[in-house]
Short mmCIF file of C-alpha atoms and ligand atoms in Angstrom, two decimals:
data_model
loop_
_atom_site.label_atom_id
_atom_site.label_comp_id
_atom_site.label_asym_id
_atom_site.label_seq_id
_atom_site.Cartn_x
_atom_site.Cartn_y
_atom_site.Cartn_z
CA MET A 1 15.62 -1.40 -14.25
CA LYS A 2 12.87 -3.31 -16.03
CA ILE A 3 9.29 -2.04 -15.98
CA HIS A 4 6.50 -4.18 -17.42
CA ILE A 5 3.19 -2.42 -18.03
CA LEU A 6 0.01 -4.43 -18.56
CA THR A 7 -2.83 -2.50 -20.15
CA LEU A 8 -5.83 -2.77 -22.44
CA PHE A 9 -4.66 0.40 -24.23
CA PRO A 10 -0.98 -0.08 -25.12
CA ASP A 11 -1.05 2.69 -27.74
CA MET A 12 -1.55 5.31 -25.02
CA PHE A 13 2.06 4.92 -23.90
CA ALA A 14 3.94 5.50 -27.14
CA GLY A 15 4.01 9.32 -27.08
CA PRO A 16 4.72 10.04 -23.42
CA PHE A 17 7.55 7.52 -23.18
CA ALA A 18 9.30 8.54 -26.39
CA ASP A 19 10.56 11.98 -25.39
CA SER A 20 12.26 13.94 -22.69
CA ILE A 21 13.77 12.29 -19.63
CA ILE A 22 12.04 8.91 -19.97
CA GLY A 23 12.92 8.61 -23.67
CA ARG A 24 16.53 9.46 -22.95
CA ALA A 25 16.74 7.01 -20.05
CA VAL A 26 15.38 4.26 -22.32
CA ASP A 27 17.89 5.17 -25.07
CA GLN A 28 20.73 5.10 -22.54
CA GLY A 29 19.68 1.66 -21.36
CA LEU A 30 18.97 2.84 -17.80
CA VAL A 31 15.49 1.39 -18.01
CA GLU A 32 13.65 -1.04 -20.24
CA ILE A 33 9.92 -0.40 -20.49
CA ASP A 34 7.81 -3.17 -22.01
CA ILE A 35 4.12 -2.65 -22.74
CA TYR A 36 1.80 -5.66 -22.98
CA ASN A 37 -1.81 -5.87 -24.08
CA ILE A 38 -3.81 -7.85 -21.50
CA ARG A 39 -6.12 -8.92 -24.34
CA ASP A 40 -3.23 -10.92 -25.87
CA TYR A 41 -3.38 -13.21 -22.83
CA THR A 42 -6.99 -14.35 -23.34
CA ARG A 43 -7.55 -17.89 -24.57
CA ASP A 44 -11.12 -17.64 -25.87
CA LYS A 45 -12.07 -16.99 -29.47
CA HIS A 46 -13.40 -13.46 -28.87
CA HIS A 47 -10.56 -12.32 -26.57
CA VAL A 48 -12.93 -11.30 -23.80
CA VAL A 49 -11.26 -9.40 -20.95
CA ASP A 50 -14.27 -8.31 -18.91
CA ASP A 51 -17.66 -9.52 -17.72
CA SER A 52 -20.64 -8.28 -15.67
CA PRO A 53 -20.31 -8.32 -11.88
CA TYR A 54 -21.71 -11.19 -9.83
CA GLY A 55 -24.53 -9.82 -7.69
CA GLY A 56 -25.54 -7.40 -10.43
CA GLY A 57 -24.92 -3.70 -10.81
CA PRO A 58 -23.61 -1.41 -13.51
CA GLY A 59 -20.35 -1.66 -15.40
CA MET A 60 -17.97 -4.44 -16.17
CA VAL A 61 -15.26 -6.17 -14.17
CA LEU A 62 -11.90 -7.30 -15.54
CA LYS A 63 -11.76 -11.10 -15.56
CA PRO A 64 -9.00 -12.76 -13.53
CA GLU A 65 -7.66 -15.27 -16.08
CA PRO A 66 -6.03 -12.86 -18.58
CA MET A 67 -4.56 -10.78 -15.74
CA PHE A 68 -2.97 -13.83 -14.07
CA GLU A 69 -1.73 -15.22 -17.41
CA ALA A 70 -0.23 -11.88 -18.41
CA VAL A 71 1.55 -11.22 -15.11
CA GLU A 72 2.89 -14.77 -14.91
CA ALA A 73 4.17 -14.56 -18.48
CA VAL A 74 6.00 -11.23 -18.20
CA LYS A 75 7.62 -11.20 -14.79
CA GLY A 76 10.87 -12.97 -14.14
CA ASP A 77 11.32 -15.37 -11.27
CA GLY A 78 11.86 -14.03 -7.82
CA GLU A 79 10.34 -11.23 -5.82
CA VAL A 80 9.02 -8.88 -8.49
CA PRO A 81 6.49 -6.36 -7.15
CA VAL A 82 3.18 -6.46 -9.00
CA ILE A 83 1.52 -3.08 -8.60
CA LEU A 84 -2.11 -2.43 -9.43
CA LEU A 85 -2.91 1.19 -10.30
CA THR A 86 -6.24 1.89 -8.66
CA PRO A 87 -7.94 4.76 -6.81
CA GLN A 88 -8.19 2.37 -3.84
CA GLY A 89 -4.40 2.06 -3.53
CA ARG A 90 -2.00 3.76 -1.13
CA LEU A 91 -1.24 7.34 -2.11
CA PHE A 92 1.75 7.85 -4.37
CA ASN A 93 4.32 10.43 -3.28
CA GLN A 94 8.05 11.14 -3.51
CA THR A 95 8.82 8.59 -0.79
CA VAL A 96 7.01 5.83 -2.69
CA ALA A 97 8.76 6.94 -5.90
CA ALA A 98 12.16 6.66 -4.20
CA GLU A 99 11.23 3.23 -2.83
CA LEU A 100 10.29 1.99 -6.32
CA ALA A 101 13.43 3.55 -7.83
CA GLY A 102 15.42 1.08 -5.74
CA ARG A 103 13.79 -1.94 -7.40
CA GLU A 104 15.31 -3.84 -10.31
CA GLU A 105 12.05 -4.95 -11.85
CA MET A 106 8.35 -4.24 -11.40
CA VAL A 107 5.03 -5.00 -13.06
CA LEU A 108 2.44 -2.21 -13.31
CA VAL A 109 -1.12 -3.39 -13.95
CA CYS A 110 -3.57 -0.80 -15.25
CA GLY A 111 -7.14 -1.42 -14.10
CA HIS A 112 -10.11 -0.22 -16.12
CA TYR A 113 -13.91 -0.27 -16.23
CA GLU A 114 -15.62 -0.70 -12.85
CA GLY A 115 -12.67 -2.59 -11.43
CA VAL A 116 -10.83 -5.86 -11.36
CA ASP A 117 -11.92 -9.21 -9.97
CA GLU A 118 -11.07 -9.19 -6.27
CA ARG A 119 -8.98 -12.38 -6.65
CA VAL A 120 -6.48 -10.34 -8.66
CA ARG A 121 -6.06 -8.09 -5.62
CA GLN A 122 -5.87 -10.95 -3.17
CA HIS A 123 -3.64 -13.40 -4.97
CA LEU A 124 -1.76 -11.66 -7.77
CA VAL A 125 -0.83 -8.10 -6.91
CA THR A 126 1.59 -7.25 -4.12
CA ASP A 127 0.84 -3.53 -3.91
CA GLU A 128 -1.85 -1.06 -4.95
CA ILE A 129 -1.10 2.57 -5.77
CA SER A 130 -3.33 5.61 -6.35
CA ILE A 131 -1.95 8.91 -7.64
CA GLY A 132 -4.53 11.08 -5.87
CA ASP A 133 -8.09 11.47 -4.68
CA TYR A 134 -9.87 11.84 -8.00
CA VAL A 135 -11.19 9.33 -10.49
CA LEU A 136 -9.42 8.56 -13.76
CA SER A 137 -10.93 6.41 -16.48
CA GLY A 138 -8.17 3.88 -16.09
CA GLY A 139 -4.77 3.26 -14.61
CA GLU A 140 -2.81 4.24 -17.74
CA PHE A 141 -2.18 7.89 -16.89
CA ALA A 142 -1.40 6.87 -13.32
CA ALA A 143 1.17 4.35 -14.60
CA MET A 144 2.79 7.10 -16.70
CA VAL A 145 2.98 9.36 -13.65
CA VAL A 146 4.59 6.63 -11.59
CA VAL A 147 7.09 5.74 -14.33
CA ASP A 148 8.10 9.38 -14.80
CA ALA A 149 8.59 10.01 -11.06
CA VAL A 150 10.61 6.79 -10.69
CA VAL A 151 12.77 6.93 -13.83
CA ARG A 152 13.93 10.51 -13.26
CA GLN A 153 15.45 9.31 -9.97
CA LEU A 154 17.63 6.66 -11.59
CA PRO A 155 21.32 7.59 -11.48
CA GLY A 156 22.22 9.22 -14.81
CA ALA A 157 18.63 9.90 -15.90
CA LEU A 158 18.94 13.64 -15.40
CA GLY A 159 21.47 15.65 -17.38
CA SER A 160 24.07 17.75 -15.61
CA GLU A 161 21.82 20.80 -16.03
CA GLU A 162 18.96 19.11 -14.23
CA SER A 163 18.97 18.16 -10.61
CA VAL A 164 16.76 16.04 -8.45
CA GLY A 165 17.98 17.62 -5.23
CA ASP A 166 16.19 20.98 -5.21
CA ASP A 167 12.85 19.81 -6.63
CA SER A 168 9.69 20.39 -4.68
CA HIS A 169 9.13 17.46 -2.27
CA SER A 170 12.70 16.16 -2.54
CA ASN A 171 13.42 17.60 0.92
CA GLY A 172 9.82 17.51 2.17
CA LEU A 173 9.30 21.18 1.21
CA LEU A 174 8.05 23.02 -1.88
CA GLU A 175 10.70 24.50 -4.11
CA TYR A 176 11.85 28.12 -3.68
CA PRO A 177 11.05 30.78 -6.35
CA GLN A 178 13.31 30.73 -9.41
CA TYR A 179 14.31 33.60 -11.69
CA THR A 180 16.29 33.93 -14.89
CA ARG A 181 17.20 36.78 -17.26
CA PRO A 182 16.13 39.51 -17.82
CA GLN A 183 16.88 41.12 -14.48
CA SER A 184 14.03 43.57 -15.03
CA PHE A 185 10.94 42.39 -16.90
CA ARG A 186 8.04 44.82 -17.41
CA GLY A 187 9.21 46.60 -14.29
CA TRP A 188 9.26 43.46 -12.14
CA GLU A 189 12.69 42.97 -10.61
CA VAL A 190 14.63 39.86 -9.66
CA PRO A 191 15.19 39.87 -5.86
CA GLN A 192 18.44 41.71 -5.13
CA ILE A 193 19.88 38.95 -3.00
CA LEU A 194 20.04 36.58 -5.98
CA LEU A 195 22.33 39.04 -7.76
CA SER A 196 24.61 39.50 -4.74
CA GLY A 197 26.95 36.59 -5.40
CA ASN A 198 26.79 35.78 -1.68
CA HIS A 199 26.23 32.05 -1.88
CA ALA A 200 25.43 31.52 1.80
CA GLU A 201 22.89 34.36 1.81
CA VAL A 202 21.28 33.01 -1.36
CA GLU A 203 20.95 29.57 0.27
CA ARG A 204 19.39 31.10 3.39
CA TRP A 205 16.95 33.13 1.29
CA ARG A 206 15.95 30.04 -0.69
CA ARG A 207 15.44 27.94 2.42
CA GLY A 208 13.33 30.74 3.94
CA GLN A 209 11.22 31.04 0.79
CA SER A 210 10.73 27.27 0.68
CA LEU A 211 9.59 27.25 4.29
CA LYS A 212 7.25 30.21 3.76
CA ARG A 213 5.72 28.77 0.59
CA THR A 214 5.21 25.36 2.15
CA ALA A 215 3.66 26.81 5.33
CA GLU A 216 1.25 28.91 3.27
CA ARG A 217 0.27 26.37 0.63
CA ARG A 218 0.80 22.97 2.22
CA PRO A 219 0.56 23.18 6.00
CA ASP A 220 0.05 19.40 5.96
CA LEU A 221 3.66 19.00 4.75
CA MET A 222 5.04 21.29 7.48
CA GLU A 223 3.89 18.86 10.14
CA ARG A 224 6.27 16.24 8.75
CA VAL A 225 9.50 18.28 8.38
CA ALA A 226 11.99 18.64 11.20
CA LEU A 227 12.69 22.36 11.56
CA SER A 228 16.13 23.38 12.78
CA ASP A 229 16.60 26.43 15.01
CA GLU A 230 17.90 28.28 11.95
CA ASP A 231 14.73 27.30 10.05
CA LYS A 232 12.58 28.77 12.82
CA GLU A 233 14.64 31.96 12.79
CA LEU A 234 14.38 32.12 8.98
CA MET A 235 10.61 31.74 9.12
CA ALA A 236 10.39 34.54 11.65
CA ARG A 237 12.53 36.78 9.41
CA VAL A 238 10.38 35.94 6.38
CA GLU A 239 7.25 36.75 8.40
CA ARG A 240 8.73 40.12 9.42
CA GLU A 241 9.47 40.57 5.70
CA GLU A 242 13.15 41.09 6.48
CA ILE A 243 14.03 38.64 3.71
CL1 6GU B 1 -4.15 4.61 -10.09
N1 6GU B 1 -6.50 4.73 -11.29
C1 6GU B 1 -7.68 5.30 -11.54
N2 6GU B 1 -8.54 4.71 -12.36
N3 6GU B 1 -8.04 6.47 -11.00
C2 6GU B 1 -7.17 7.05 -10.19
C3 6GU B 1 -5.93 6.50 -9.88
C4 6GU B 1 -5.63 5.32 -10.45
N4 6GU B 1 -5.28 7.31 -9.01
C5 6GU B 1 -6.11 8.33 -8.82
N5 6GU B 1 -7.26 8.18 -9.51
#
């Protein structure tokens, strides 16, 4: 996979992409991440990237020319998605991450200031993504979030100890509670069932806990999961505090 990131602040990406799962995926050649400074694609003497909005008002707007020049220079031929990170975009979630993980190449464009010239939206970008309903100073942190969620899904990105399958949201539910040693910590015990060695019972307990946690914390997610008869029974048992 090839990810091109266009930004006015290329230095922001060095740290987060160097370590952990992304850094390892880059080292393994699973993904190539190229960072470009939009300012390098200006043609005027002062390398101007923004200007005041037509019609007046506060703030500055990113000019179209450097954005078009940059995108056209970095993307290969063919159908490469050009994604603008903006609070006006469609909401990012695990489904969108999985969709992007299936692409071979993509361009992420980080907006800044008051916004980008509307012609960038209309004639250059193919998709707009927001990572949530709050305002960031720019698209850089959003691009890092998107890259992390996408790259960790690439085959081979996670080590054998790590797994994508049980993560929160991977099955539409929040993850079940996890415990490790010691068995007793300050008088707080690990649930007995996890020590039982009964694999089927452990799986049932985990599914029940996932369902309970999701129903309590994220009822909006519950509306989208298909509950089996066993799920309904498990939820009833959890409610009766039988498990
Ligand atoms: Cl993608 N950009 C900005 N500037 N703010 C955001 C966002 C993106 N997603 C949520 N808030």
